[in-house]
PDB file of C-alpha atoms in Angstrom:
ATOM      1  CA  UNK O   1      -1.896   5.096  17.678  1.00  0.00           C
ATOM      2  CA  UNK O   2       0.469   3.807  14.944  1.00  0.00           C
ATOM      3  CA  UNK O   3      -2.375   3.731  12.390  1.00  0.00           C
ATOM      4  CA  UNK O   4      -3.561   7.165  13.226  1.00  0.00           C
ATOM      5  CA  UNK O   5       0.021   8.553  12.300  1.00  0.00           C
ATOM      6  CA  UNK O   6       0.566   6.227   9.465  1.00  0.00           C
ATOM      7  CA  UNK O   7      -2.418   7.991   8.143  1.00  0.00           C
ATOM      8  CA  UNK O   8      -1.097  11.205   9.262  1.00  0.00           C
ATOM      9  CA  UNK O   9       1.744  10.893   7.434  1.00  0.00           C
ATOM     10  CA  UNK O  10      -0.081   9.699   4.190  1.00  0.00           C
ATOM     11  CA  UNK O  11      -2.746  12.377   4.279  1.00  0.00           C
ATOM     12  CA  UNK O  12       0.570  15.135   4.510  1.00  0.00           C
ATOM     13  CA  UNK O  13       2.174  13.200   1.982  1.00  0.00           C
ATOM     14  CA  UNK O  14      -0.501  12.977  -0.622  1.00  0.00           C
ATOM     15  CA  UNK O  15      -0.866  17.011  -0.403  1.00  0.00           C
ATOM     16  CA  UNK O  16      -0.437  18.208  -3.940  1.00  0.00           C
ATOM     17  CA  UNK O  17       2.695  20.484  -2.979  1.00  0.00           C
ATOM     18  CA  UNK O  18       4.219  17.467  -1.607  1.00  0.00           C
ATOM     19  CA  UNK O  19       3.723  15.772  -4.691  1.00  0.00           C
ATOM     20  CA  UNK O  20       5.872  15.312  -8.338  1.00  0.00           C
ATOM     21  CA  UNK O  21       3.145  14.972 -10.957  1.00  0.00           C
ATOM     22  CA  UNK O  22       4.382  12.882 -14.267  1.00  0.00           C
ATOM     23  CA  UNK O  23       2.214  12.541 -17.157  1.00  0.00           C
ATOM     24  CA  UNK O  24       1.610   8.795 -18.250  1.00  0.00           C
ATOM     25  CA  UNK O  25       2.143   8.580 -21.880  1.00  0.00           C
ATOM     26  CA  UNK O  26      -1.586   8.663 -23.947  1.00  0.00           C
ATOM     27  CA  UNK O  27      -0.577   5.654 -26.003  1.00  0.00           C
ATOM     28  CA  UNK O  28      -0.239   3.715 -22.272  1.00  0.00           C
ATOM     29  CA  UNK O  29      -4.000   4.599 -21.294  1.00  0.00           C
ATOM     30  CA  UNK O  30      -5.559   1.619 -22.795  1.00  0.00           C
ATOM     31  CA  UNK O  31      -9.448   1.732 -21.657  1.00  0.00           C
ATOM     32  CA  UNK O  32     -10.179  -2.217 -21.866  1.00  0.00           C
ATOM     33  CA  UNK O  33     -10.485  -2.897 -17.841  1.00  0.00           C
ATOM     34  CA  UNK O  34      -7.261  -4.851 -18.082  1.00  0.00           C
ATOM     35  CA  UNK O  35      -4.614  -4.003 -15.736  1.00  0.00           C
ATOM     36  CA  UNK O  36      -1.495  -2.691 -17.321  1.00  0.00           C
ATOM     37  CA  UNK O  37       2.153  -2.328 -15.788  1.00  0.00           C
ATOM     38  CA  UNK O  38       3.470   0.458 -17.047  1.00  0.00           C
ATOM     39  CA  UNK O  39       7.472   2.375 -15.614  1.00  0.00           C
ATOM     40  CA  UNK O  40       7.404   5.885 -16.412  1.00  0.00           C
ATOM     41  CA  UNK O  41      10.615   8.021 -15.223  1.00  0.00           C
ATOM     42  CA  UNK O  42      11.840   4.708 -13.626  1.00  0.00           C
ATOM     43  CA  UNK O  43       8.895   4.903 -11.325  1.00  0.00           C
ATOM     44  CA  UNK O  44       6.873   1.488 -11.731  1.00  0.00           C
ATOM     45  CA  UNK O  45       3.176   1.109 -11.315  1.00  0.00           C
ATOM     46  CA  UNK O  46      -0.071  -0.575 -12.698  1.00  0.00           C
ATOM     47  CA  UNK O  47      -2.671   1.396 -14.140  1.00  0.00           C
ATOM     48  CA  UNK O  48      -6.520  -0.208 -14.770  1.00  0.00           C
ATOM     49  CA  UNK O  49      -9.565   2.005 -16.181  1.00  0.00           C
ATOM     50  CA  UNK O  50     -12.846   0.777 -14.845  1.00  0.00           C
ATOM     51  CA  UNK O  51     -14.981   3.058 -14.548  1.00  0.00           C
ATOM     52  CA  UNK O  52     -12.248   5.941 -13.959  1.00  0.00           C
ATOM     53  CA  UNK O  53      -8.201   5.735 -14.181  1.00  0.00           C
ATOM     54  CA  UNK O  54      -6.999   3.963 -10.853  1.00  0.00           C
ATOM     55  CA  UNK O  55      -3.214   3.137 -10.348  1.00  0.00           C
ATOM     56  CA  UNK O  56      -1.656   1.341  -7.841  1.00  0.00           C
ATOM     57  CA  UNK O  57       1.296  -0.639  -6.687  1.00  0.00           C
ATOM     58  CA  UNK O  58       2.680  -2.842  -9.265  1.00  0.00           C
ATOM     59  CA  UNK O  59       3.374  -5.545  -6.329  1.00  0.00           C
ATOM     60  CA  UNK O  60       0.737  -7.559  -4.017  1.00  0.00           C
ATOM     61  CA  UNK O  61       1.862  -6.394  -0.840  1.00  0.00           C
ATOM     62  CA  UNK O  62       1.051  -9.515   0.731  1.00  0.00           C
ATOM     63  CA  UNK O  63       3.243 -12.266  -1.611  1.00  0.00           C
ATOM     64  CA  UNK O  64       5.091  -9.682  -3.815  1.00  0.00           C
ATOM     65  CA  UNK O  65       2.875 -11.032  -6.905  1.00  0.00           C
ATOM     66  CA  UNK O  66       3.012  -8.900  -9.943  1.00  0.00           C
ATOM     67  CA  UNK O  67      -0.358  -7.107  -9.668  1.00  0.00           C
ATOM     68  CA  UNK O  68      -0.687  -7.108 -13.333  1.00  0.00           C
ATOM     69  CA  UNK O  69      -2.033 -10.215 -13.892  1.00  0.00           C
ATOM     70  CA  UNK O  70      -4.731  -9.690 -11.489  1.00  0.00           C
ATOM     71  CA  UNK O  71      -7.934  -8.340 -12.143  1.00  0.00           C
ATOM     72  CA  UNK O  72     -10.468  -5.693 -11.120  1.00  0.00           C
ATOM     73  CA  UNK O  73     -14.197  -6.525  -9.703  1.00  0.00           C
ATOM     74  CA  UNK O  74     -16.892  -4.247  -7.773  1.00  0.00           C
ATOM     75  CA  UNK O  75     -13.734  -2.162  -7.506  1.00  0.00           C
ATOM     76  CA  UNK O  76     -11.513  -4.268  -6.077  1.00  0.00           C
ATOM     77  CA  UNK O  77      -7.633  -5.270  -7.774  1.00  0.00           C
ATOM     78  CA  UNK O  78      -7.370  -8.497  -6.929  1.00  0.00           C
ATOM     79  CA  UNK O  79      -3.799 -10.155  -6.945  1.00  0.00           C
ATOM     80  CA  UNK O  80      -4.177 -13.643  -8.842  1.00  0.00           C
ATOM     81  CA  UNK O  81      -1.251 -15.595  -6.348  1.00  0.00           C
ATOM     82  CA  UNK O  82      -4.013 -15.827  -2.893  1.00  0.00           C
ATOM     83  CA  UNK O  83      -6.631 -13.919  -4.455  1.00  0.00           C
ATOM     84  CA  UNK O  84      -5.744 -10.927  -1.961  1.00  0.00           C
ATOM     85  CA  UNK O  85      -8.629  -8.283  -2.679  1.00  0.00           C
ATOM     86  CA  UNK O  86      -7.686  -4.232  -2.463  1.00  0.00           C
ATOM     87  CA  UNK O  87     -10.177  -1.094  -2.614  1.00  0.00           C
ATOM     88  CA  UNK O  88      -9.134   0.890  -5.473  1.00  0.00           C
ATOM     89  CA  UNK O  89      -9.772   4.273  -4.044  1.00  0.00           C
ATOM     90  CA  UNK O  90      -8.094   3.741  -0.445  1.00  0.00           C
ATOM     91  CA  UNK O  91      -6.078   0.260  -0.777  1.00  0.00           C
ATOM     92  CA  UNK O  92      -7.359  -1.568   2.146  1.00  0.00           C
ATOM     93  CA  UNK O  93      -7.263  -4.931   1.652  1.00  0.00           C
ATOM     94  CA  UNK O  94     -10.598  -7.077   2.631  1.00  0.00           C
ATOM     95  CA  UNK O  95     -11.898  -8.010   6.241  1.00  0.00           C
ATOM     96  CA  UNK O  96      -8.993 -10.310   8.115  1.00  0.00           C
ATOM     97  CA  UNK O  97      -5.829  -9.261   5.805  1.00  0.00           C
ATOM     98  CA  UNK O  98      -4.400  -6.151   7.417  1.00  0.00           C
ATOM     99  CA  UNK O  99      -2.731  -5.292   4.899  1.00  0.00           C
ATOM    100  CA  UNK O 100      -2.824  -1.874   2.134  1.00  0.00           C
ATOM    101  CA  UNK O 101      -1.913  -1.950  -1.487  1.00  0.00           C
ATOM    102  CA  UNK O 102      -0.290   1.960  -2.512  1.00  0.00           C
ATOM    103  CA  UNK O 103      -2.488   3.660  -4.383  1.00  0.00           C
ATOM    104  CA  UNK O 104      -1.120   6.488  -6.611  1.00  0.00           C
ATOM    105  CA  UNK O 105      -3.309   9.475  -7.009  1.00  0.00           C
ATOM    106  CA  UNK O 106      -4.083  10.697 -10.809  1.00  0.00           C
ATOM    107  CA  UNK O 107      -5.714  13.782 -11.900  1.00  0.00           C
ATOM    108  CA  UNK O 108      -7.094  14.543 -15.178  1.00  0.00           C
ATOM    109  CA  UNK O 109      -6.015  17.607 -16.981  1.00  0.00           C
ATOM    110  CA  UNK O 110      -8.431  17.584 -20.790  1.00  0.00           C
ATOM    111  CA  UNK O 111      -7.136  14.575 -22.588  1.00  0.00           C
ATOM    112  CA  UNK O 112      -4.080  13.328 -20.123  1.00  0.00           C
ATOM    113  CA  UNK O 113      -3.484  11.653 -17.134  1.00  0.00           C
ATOM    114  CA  UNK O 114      -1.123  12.678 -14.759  1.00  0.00           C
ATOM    115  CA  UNK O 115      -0.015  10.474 -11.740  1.00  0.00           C
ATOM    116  CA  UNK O 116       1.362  11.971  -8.340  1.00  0.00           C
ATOM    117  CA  UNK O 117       4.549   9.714  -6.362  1.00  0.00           C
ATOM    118  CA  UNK O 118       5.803  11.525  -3.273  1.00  0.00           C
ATOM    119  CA  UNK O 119       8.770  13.632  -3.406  1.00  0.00           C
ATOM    120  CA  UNK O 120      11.678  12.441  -1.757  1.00  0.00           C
ATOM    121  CA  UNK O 121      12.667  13.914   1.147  1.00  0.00           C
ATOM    122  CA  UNK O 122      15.382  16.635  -0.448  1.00  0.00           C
ATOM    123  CA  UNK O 123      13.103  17.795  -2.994  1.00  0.00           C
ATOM    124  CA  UNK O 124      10.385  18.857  -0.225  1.00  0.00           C
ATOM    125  CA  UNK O 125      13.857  19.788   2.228  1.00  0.00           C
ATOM    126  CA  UNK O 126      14.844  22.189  -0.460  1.00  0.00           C
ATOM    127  CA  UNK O 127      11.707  23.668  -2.088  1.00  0.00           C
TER     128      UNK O 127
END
């Protein structure tokens, strides 16, 4: 039952209203399939294009490993410490780890990128 509310929670959470959209800065989109780290408005996160933008937590959620120096296959992140694997689109880690890396949503608007973090809860108190 946890599960089912954790993902509750996330699919409230990850509605756009609930959301604070910051643009990532067009010199940071680098389009090589590296991973980059990148801290916009003191919010931290890595940022990968494979064959769209994907950004994620900049830590493995398993060891705390910096997730930039991973790297992305059959779109997967995977953390270079244990060689944890994540789904891009929904974070689940492979078969036996039960474990998520955060995914950040991003949404395209012509030429930039925009990526969502939750509010906090007195900005969504007090809309």
């Amino acid at each position: 039952m946890r599960k089912f509310m954790d993902y509750v929670f996330v699919a409230l959470m990850m509605k756009d209203e609930n959301l604070e959209w910051i643009e990532i800065p067009p010199d940071k989109l680098v389009k090589d399939g590296k991973i980059h780290s990148l801290t916009v408005n003191n919010k931290s996160f890595c940022i990968v294009f494979t064959t769209e933008w994907h950004a994620f937590a900049s830590k493995c959620p398993h060891a705390s490993a910096p997730m930039a120096n991973g790297w992305c296959e059959k779109n997967k992140v995977v953390c270079s410490y244990h060689r944890r694997k994540y789904d891009l689109d929904s974070g689940k880690g492979d078969e036996g780890q039960g474990d998520f890396l955060k995914i950040f949503p991003l949404k395209e608007i012509g030429d930039k990128v925009f990526i969502g973090f939750a509010k906090g809860f007195w900005k969504n108190l007090f809309k």
